PDB file of C-alpha atoms in Angstrom:
ATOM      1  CA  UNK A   1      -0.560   2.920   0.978  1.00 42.00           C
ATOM      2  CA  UNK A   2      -2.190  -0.396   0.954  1.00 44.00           C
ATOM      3  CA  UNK A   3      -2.015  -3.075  -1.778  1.00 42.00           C
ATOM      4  CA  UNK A   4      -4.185  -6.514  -2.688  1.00 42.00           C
ATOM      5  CA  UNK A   5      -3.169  -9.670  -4.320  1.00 41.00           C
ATOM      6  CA  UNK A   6      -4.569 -10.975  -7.286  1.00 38.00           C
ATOM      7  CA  UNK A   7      -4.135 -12.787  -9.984  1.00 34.00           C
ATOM      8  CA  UNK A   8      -1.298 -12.688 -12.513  1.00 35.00           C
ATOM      9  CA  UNK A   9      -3.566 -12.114 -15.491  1.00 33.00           C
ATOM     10  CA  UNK A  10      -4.701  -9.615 -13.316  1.00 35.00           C
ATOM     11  CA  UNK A  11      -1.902  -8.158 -12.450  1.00 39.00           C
ATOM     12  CA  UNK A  12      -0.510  -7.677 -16.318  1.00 39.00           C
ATOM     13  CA  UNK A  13      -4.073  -6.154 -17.122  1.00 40.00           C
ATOM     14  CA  UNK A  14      -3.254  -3.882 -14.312  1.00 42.00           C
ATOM     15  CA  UNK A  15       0.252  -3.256 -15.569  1.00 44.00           C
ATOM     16  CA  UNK A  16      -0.890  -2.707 -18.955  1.00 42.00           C
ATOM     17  CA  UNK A  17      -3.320   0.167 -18.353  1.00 49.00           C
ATOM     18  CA  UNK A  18      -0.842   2.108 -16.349  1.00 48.00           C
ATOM     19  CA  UNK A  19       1.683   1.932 -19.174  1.00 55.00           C
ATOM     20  CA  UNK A  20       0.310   3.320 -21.996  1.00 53.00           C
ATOM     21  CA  UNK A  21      -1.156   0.470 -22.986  1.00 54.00           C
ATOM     22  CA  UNK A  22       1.531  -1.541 -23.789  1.00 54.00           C
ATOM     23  CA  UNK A  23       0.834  -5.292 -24.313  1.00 51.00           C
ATOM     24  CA  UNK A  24       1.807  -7.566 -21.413  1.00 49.00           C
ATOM     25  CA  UNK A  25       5.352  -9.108 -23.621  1.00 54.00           C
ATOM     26  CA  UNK A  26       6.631  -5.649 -23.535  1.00 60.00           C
ATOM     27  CA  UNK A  27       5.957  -4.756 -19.929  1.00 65.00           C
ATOM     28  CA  UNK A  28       7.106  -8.071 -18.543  1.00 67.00           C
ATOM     29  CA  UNK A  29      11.016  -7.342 -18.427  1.00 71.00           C
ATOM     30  CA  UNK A  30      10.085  -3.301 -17.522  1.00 75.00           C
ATOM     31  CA  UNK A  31      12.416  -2.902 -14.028  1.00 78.00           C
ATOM     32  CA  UNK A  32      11.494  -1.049 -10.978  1.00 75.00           C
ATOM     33  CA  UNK A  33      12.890   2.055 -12.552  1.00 77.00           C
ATOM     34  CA  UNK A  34      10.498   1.735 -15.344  1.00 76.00           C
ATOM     35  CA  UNK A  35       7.639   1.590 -13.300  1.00 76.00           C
ATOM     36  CA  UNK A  36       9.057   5.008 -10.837  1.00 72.00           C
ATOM     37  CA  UNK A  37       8.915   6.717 -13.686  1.00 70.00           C
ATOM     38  CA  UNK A  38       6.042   5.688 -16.175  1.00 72.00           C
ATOM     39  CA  UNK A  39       3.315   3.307 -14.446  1.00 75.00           C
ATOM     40  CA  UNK A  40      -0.308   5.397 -13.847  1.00 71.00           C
ATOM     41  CA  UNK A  41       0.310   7.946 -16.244  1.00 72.00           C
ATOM     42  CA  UNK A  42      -0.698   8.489 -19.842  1.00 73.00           C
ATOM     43  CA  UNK A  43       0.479  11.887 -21.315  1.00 73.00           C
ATOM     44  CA  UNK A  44      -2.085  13.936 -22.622  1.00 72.00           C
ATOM     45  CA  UNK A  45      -3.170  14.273 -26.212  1.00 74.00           C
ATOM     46  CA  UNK A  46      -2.431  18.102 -25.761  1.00 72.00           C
ATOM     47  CA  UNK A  47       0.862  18.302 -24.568  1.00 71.00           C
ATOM     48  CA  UNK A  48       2.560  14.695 -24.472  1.00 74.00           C
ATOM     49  CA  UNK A  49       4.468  15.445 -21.358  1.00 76.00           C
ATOM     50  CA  UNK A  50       6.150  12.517 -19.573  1.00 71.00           C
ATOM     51  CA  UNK A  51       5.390  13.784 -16.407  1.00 74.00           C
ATOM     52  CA  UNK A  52       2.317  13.845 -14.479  1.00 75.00           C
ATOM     53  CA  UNK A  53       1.483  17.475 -14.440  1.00 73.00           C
ATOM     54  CA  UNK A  54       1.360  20.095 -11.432  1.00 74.00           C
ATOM     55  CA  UNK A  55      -1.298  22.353 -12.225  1.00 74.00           C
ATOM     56  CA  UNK A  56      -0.707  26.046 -10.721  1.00 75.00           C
ATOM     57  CA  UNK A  57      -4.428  26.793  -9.334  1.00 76.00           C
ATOM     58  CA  UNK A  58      -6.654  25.806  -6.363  1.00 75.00           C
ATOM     59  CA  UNK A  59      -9.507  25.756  -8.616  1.00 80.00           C
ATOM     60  CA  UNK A  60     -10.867  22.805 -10.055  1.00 80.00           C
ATOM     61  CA  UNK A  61     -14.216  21.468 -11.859  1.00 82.00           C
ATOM     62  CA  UNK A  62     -15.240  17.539 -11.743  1.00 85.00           C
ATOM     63  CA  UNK A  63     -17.386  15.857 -13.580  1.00 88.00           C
ATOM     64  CA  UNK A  64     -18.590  13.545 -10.540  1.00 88.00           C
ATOM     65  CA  UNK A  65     -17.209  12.840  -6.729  1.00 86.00           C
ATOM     66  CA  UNK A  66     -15.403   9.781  -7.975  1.00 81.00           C
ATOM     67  CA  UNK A  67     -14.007  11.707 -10.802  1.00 80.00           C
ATOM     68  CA  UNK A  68     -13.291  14.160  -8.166  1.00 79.00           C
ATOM     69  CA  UNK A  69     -11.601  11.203  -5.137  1.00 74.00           C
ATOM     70  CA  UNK A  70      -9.370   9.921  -8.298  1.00 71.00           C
ATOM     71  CA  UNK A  71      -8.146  13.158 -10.005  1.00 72.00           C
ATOM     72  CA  UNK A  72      -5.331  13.956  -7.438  1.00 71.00           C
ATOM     73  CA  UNK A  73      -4.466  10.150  -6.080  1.00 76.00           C
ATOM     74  CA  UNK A  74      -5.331   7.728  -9.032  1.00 80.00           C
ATOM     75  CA  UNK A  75      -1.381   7.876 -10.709  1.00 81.00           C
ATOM     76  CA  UNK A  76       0.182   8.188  -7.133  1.00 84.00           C
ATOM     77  CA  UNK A  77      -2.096   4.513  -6.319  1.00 87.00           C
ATOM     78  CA  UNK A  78      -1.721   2.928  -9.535  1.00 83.00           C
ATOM     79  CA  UNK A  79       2.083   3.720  -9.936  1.00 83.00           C
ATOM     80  CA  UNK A  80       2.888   2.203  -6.681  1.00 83.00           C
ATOM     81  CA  UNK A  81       0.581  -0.659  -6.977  1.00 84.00           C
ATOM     82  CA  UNK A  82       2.681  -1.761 -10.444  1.00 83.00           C
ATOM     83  CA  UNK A  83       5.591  -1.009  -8.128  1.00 81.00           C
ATOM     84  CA  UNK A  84       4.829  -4.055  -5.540  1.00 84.00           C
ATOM     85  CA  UNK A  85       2.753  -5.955  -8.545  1.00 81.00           C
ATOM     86  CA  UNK A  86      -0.316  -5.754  -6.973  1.00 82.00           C
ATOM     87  CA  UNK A  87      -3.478  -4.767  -8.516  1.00 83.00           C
ATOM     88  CA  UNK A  88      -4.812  -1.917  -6.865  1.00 85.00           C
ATOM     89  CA  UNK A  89      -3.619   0.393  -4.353  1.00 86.00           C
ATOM     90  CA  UNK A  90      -5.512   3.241  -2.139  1.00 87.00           C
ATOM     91  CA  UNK A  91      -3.515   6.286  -0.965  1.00 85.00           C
ATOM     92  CA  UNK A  92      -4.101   7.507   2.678  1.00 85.00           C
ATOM     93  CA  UNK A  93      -3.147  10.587   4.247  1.00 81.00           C
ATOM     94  CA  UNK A  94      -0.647   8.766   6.481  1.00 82.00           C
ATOM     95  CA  UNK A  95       1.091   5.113   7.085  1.00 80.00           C
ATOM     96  CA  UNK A  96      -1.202   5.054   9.818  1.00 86.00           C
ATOM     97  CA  UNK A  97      -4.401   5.114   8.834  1.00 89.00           C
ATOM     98  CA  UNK A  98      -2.862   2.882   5.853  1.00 85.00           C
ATOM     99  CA  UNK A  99      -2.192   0.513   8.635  1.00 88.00           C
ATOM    100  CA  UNK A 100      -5.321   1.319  10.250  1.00 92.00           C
ATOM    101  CA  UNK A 101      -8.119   0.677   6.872  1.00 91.00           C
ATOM    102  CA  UNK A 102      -5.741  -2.500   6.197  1.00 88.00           C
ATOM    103  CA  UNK A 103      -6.818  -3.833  10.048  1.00 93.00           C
ATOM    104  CA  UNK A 104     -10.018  -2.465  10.177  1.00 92.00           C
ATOM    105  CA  UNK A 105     -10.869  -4.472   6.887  1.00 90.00           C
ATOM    106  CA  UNK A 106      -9.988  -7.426   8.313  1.00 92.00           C
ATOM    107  CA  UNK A 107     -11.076  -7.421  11.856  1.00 94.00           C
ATOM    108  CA  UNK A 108     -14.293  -6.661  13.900  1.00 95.00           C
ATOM    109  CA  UNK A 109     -14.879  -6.521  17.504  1.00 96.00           C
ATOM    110  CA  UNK A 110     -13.857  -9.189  19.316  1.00 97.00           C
ATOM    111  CA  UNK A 111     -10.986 -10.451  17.088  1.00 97.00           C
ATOM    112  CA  UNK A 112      -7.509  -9.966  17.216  1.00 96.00           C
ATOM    113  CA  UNK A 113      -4.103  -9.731  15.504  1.00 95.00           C
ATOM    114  CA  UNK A 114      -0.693 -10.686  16.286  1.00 95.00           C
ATOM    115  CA  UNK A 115       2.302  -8.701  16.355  1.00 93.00           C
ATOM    116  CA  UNK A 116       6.086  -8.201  17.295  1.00 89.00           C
ATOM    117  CA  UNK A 117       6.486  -5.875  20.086  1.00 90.00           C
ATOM    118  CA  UNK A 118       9.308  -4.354  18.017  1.00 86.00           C
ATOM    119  CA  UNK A 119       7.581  -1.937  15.929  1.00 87.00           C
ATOM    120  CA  UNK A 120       8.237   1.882  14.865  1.00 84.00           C
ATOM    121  CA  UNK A 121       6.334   3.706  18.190  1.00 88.00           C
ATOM    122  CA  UNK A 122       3.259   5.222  16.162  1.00 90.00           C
ATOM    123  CA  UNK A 123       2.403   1.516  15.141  1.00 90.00           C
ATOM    124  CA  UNK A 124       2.703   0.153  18.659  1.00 93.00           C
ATOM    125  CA  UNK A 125       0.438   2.912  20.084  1.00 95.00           C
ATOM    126  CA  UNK A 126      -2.269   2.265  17.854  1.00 96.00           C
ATOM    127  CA  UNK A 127      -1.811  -1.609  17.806  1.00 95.00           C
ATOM    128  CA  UNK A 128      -1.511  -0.910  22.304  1.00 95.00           C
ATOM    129  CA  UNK A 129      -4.468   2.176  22.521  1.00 96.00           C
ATOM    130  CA  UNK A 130      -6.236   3.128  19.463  1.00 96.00           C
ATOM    131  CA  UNK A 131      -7.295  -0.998  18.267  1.00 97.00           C
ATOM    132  CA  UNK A 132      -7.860  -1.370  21.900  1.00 96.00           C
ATOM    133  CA  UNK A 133     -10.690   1.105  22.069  1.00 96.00           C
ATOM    134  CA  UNK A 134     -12.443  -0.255  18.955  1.00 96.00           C
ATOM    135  CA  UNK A 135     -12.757  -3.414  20.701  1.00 97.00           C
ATOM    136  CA  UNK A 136      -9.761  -4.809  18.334  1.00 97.00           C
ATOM    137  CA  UNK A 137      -7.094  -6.405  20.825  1.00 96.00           C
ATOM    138  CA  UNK A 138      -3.842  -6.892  19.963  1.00 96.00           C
ATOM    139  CA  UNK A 139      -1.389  -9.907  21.289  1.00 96.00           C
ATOM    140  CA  UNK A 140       2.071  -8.589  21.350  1.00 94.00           C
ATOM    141  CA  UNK A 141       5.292 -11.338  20.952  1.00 94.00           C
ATOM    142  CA  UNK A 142       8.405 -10.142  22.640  1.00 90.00           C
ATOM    143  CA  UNK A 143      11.209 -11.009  19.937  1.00 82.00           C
ATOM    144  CA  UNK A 144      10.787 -12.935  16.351  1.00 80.00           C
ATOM    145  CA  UNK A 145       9.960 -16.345  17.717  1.00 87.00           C
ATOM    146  CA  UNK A 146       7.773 -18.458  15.533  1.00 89.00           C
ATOM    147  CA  UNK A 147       6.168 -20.800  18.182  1.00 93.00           C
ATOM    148  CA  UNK A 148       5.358 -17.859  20.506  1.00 91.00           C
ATOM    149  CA  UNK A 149       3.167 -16.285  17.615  1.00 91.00           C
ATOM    150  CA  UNK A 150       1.877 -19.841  17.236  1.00 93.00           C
ATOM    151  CA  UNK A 151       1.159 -20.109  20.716  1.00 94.00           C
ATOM    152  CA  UNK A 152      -1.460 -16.997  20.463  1.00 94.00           C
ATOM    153  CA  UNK A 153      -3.699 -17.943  17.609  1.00 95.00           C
ATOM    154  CA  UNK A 154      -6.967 -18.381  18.614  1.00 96.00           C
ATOM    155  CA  UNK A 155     -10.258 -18.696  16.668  1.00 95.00           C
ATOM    156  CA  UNK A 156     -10.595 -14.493  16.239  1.00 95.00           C
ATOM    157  CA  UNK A 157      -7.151 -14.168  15.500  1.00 95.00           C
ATOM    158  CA  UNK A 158      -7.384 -11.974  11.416  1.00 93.00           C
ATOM    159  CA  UNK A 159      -4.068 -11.639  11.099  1.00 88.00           C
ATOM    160  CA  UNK A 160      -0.089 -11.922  12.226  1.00 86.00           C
ATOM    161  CA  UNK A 161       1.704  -8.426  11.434  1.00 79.00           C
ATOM    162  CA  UNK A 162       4.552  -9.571   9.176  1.00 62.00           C
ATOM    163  CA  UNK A 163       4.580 -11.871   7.460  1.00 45.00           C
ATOM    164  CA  UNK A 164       0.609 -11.617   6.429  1.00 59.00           C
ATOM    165  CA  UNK A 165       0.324  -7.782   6.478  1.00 77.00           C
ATOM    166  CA  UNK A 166       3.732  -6.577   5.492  1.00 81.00           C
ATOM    167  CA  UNK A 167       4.920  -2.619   6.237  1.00 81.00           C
ATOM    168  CA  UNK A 168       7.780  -2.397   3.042  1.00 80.00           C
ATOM    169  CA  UNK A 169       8.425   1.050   3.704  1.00 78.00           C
ATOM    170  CA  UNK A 170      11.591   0.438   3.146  1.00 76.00           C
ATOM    171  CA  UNK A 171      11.484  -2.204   1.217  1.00 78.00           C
ATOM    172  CA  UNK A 172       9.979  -1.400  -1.980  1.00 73.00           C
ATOM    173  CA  UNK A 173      13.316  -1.120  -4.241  1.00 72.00           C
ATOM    174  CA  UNK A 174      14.568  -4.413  -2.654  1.00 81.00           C
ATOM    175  CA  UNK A 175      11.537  -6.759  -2.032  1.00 85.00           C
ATOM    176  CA  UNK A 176       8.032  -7.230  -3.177  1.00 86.00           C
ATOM    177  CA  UNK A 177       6.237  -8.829  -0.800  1.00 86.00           C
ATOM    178  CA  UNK A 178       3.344  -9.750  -2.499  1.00 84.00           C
ATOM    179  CA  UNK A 179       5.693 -12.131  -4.755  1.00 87.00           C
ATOM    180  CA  UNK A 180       6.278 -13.813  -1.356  1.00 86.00           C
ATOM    181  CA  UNK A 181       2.719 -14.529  -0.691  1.00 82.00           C
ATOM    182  CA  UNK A 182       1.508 -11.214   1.374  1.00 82.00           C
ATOM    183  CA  UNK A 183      -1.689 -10.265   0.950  1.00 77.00           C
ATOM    184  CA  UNK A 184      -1.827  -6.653   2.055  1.00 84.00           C
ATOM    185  CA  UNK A 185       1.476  -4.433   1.700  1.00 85.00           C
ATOM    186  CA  UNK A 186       1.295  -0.557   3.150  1.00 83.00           C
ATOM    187  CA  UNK A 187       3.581   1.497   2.932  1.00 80.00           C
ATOM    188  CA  UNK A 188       3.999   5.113   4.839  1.00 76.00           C
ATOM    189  CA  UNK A 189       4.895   7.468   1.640  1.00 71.00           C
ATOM    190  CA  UNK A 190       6.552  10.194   3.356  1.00 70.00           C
ATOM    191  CA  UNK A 191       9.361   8.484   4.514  1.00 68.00           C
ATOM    192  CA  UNK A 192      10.856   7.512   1.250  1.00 67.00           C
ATOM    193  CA  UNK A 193       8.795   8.061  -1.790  1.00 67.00           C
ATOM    194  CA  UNK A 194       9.475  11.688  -2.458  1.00 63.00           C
ATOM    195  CA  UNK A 195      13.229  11.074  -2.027  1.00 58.00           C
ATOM    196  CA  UNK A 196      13.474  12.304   1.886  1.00 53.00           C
ATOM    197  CA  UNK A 197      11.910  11.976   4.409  1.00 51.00           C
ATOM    198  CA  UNK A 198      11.311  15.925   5.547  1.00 49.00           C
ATOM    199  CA  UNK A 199       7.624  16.642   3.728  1.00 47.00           C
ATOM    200  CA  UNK A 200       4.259  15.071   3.728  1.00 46.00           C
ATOM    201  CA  UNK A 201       3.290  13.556   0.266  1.00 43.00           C
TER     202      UNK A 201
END
């Protein structure tokens, strides 16, 4: 899951439309719990249900291939973007290629990011093997120093993993980044979001 940074009046626009349209004075003191259970979904007309629905077929008509892309994803992204209080959010099918669209946005061949060498193993492989390949090279800092991340930024240096792209995986009940100045939050949704951390979301 990957989030942006905008603006406030932004991000109560955003916050507005995935509430029902509630005006911004009574969605400003909504808590996290509020937003779990209510942001990116409207009940239907039909039925009024509180829940986002799970529809018991494989069978399904679209009225265009964005209508399609945002049918299945568009409460999961919106919901968890008004979690973090960003204003958008796009859902990937794992917290790696999260991590990976978030770097790949940012950097080209040639450049390079910064990271702690202390990182959950699938993120150091693709920081140490898979960036590598795509000409993307990665400068890794043994500890949480300060100076010896400063001492590695060069002129193609796009980013320093944490504090400037932040994984809150964990985080999301306690912290919200992107109050702290992040720019881009991801998050891997099957480790916490569904309540466990035994299924793919």
């Amino acid at each position: 899951m990957i989030y942006d940074n905008q603006s406030t009046y932004i991000k109560s626009k955003i916050r507005n439309k995935v509430l029902d349209g509630k005006d911004r004075k009574e969605t400003e003191n909504f808590q996290f719990e509020t937003f779990q259970l209510h942001a990116g979904h409207t009940p239907s007309i039909a039925t009024r249900a509180r829940a986002a629905p799970i529809y018991a077929t494989t069978s399904f008509t679209f009225e265009s291939a964005e209508h399609a892309a945002n049918v299945f994803g568009a409460v999961f992204e919106q919901r968890m973007a008004a979690l973090e209080g960003g204003t958008n959010a796009i859902s990937t099918s794992s917290g790696q290629a999260a991590q990976f669209v978030a770097i790949s946005t940012i950097c080209s061949i040639g450049d390079n990011i910064i990271s702690t060498s202390c990182l959950y193993g699938g993120t150091y492989i693709q920081f140490k093997v898979t960036l590598q390949r795509l000409g993307i090279n990665v400068k890794f800092v043994q500890g949480d120093d300060p100076e010896e991340f400063s001492r590695l930024i060069d002129d193609k240096t796009r980013a320093i993993y944490l504090p400037v792209i932040v994984d809150n995986t964990f985080g999301g009940y306690l912290i919200k980044p992107i109050e702290h100045g992040a720019n881009i939050v991801v998050h891997s949704a099957m480790k916490w979001i569904g309540g466990h951390g035994t299924t793919r979301q």
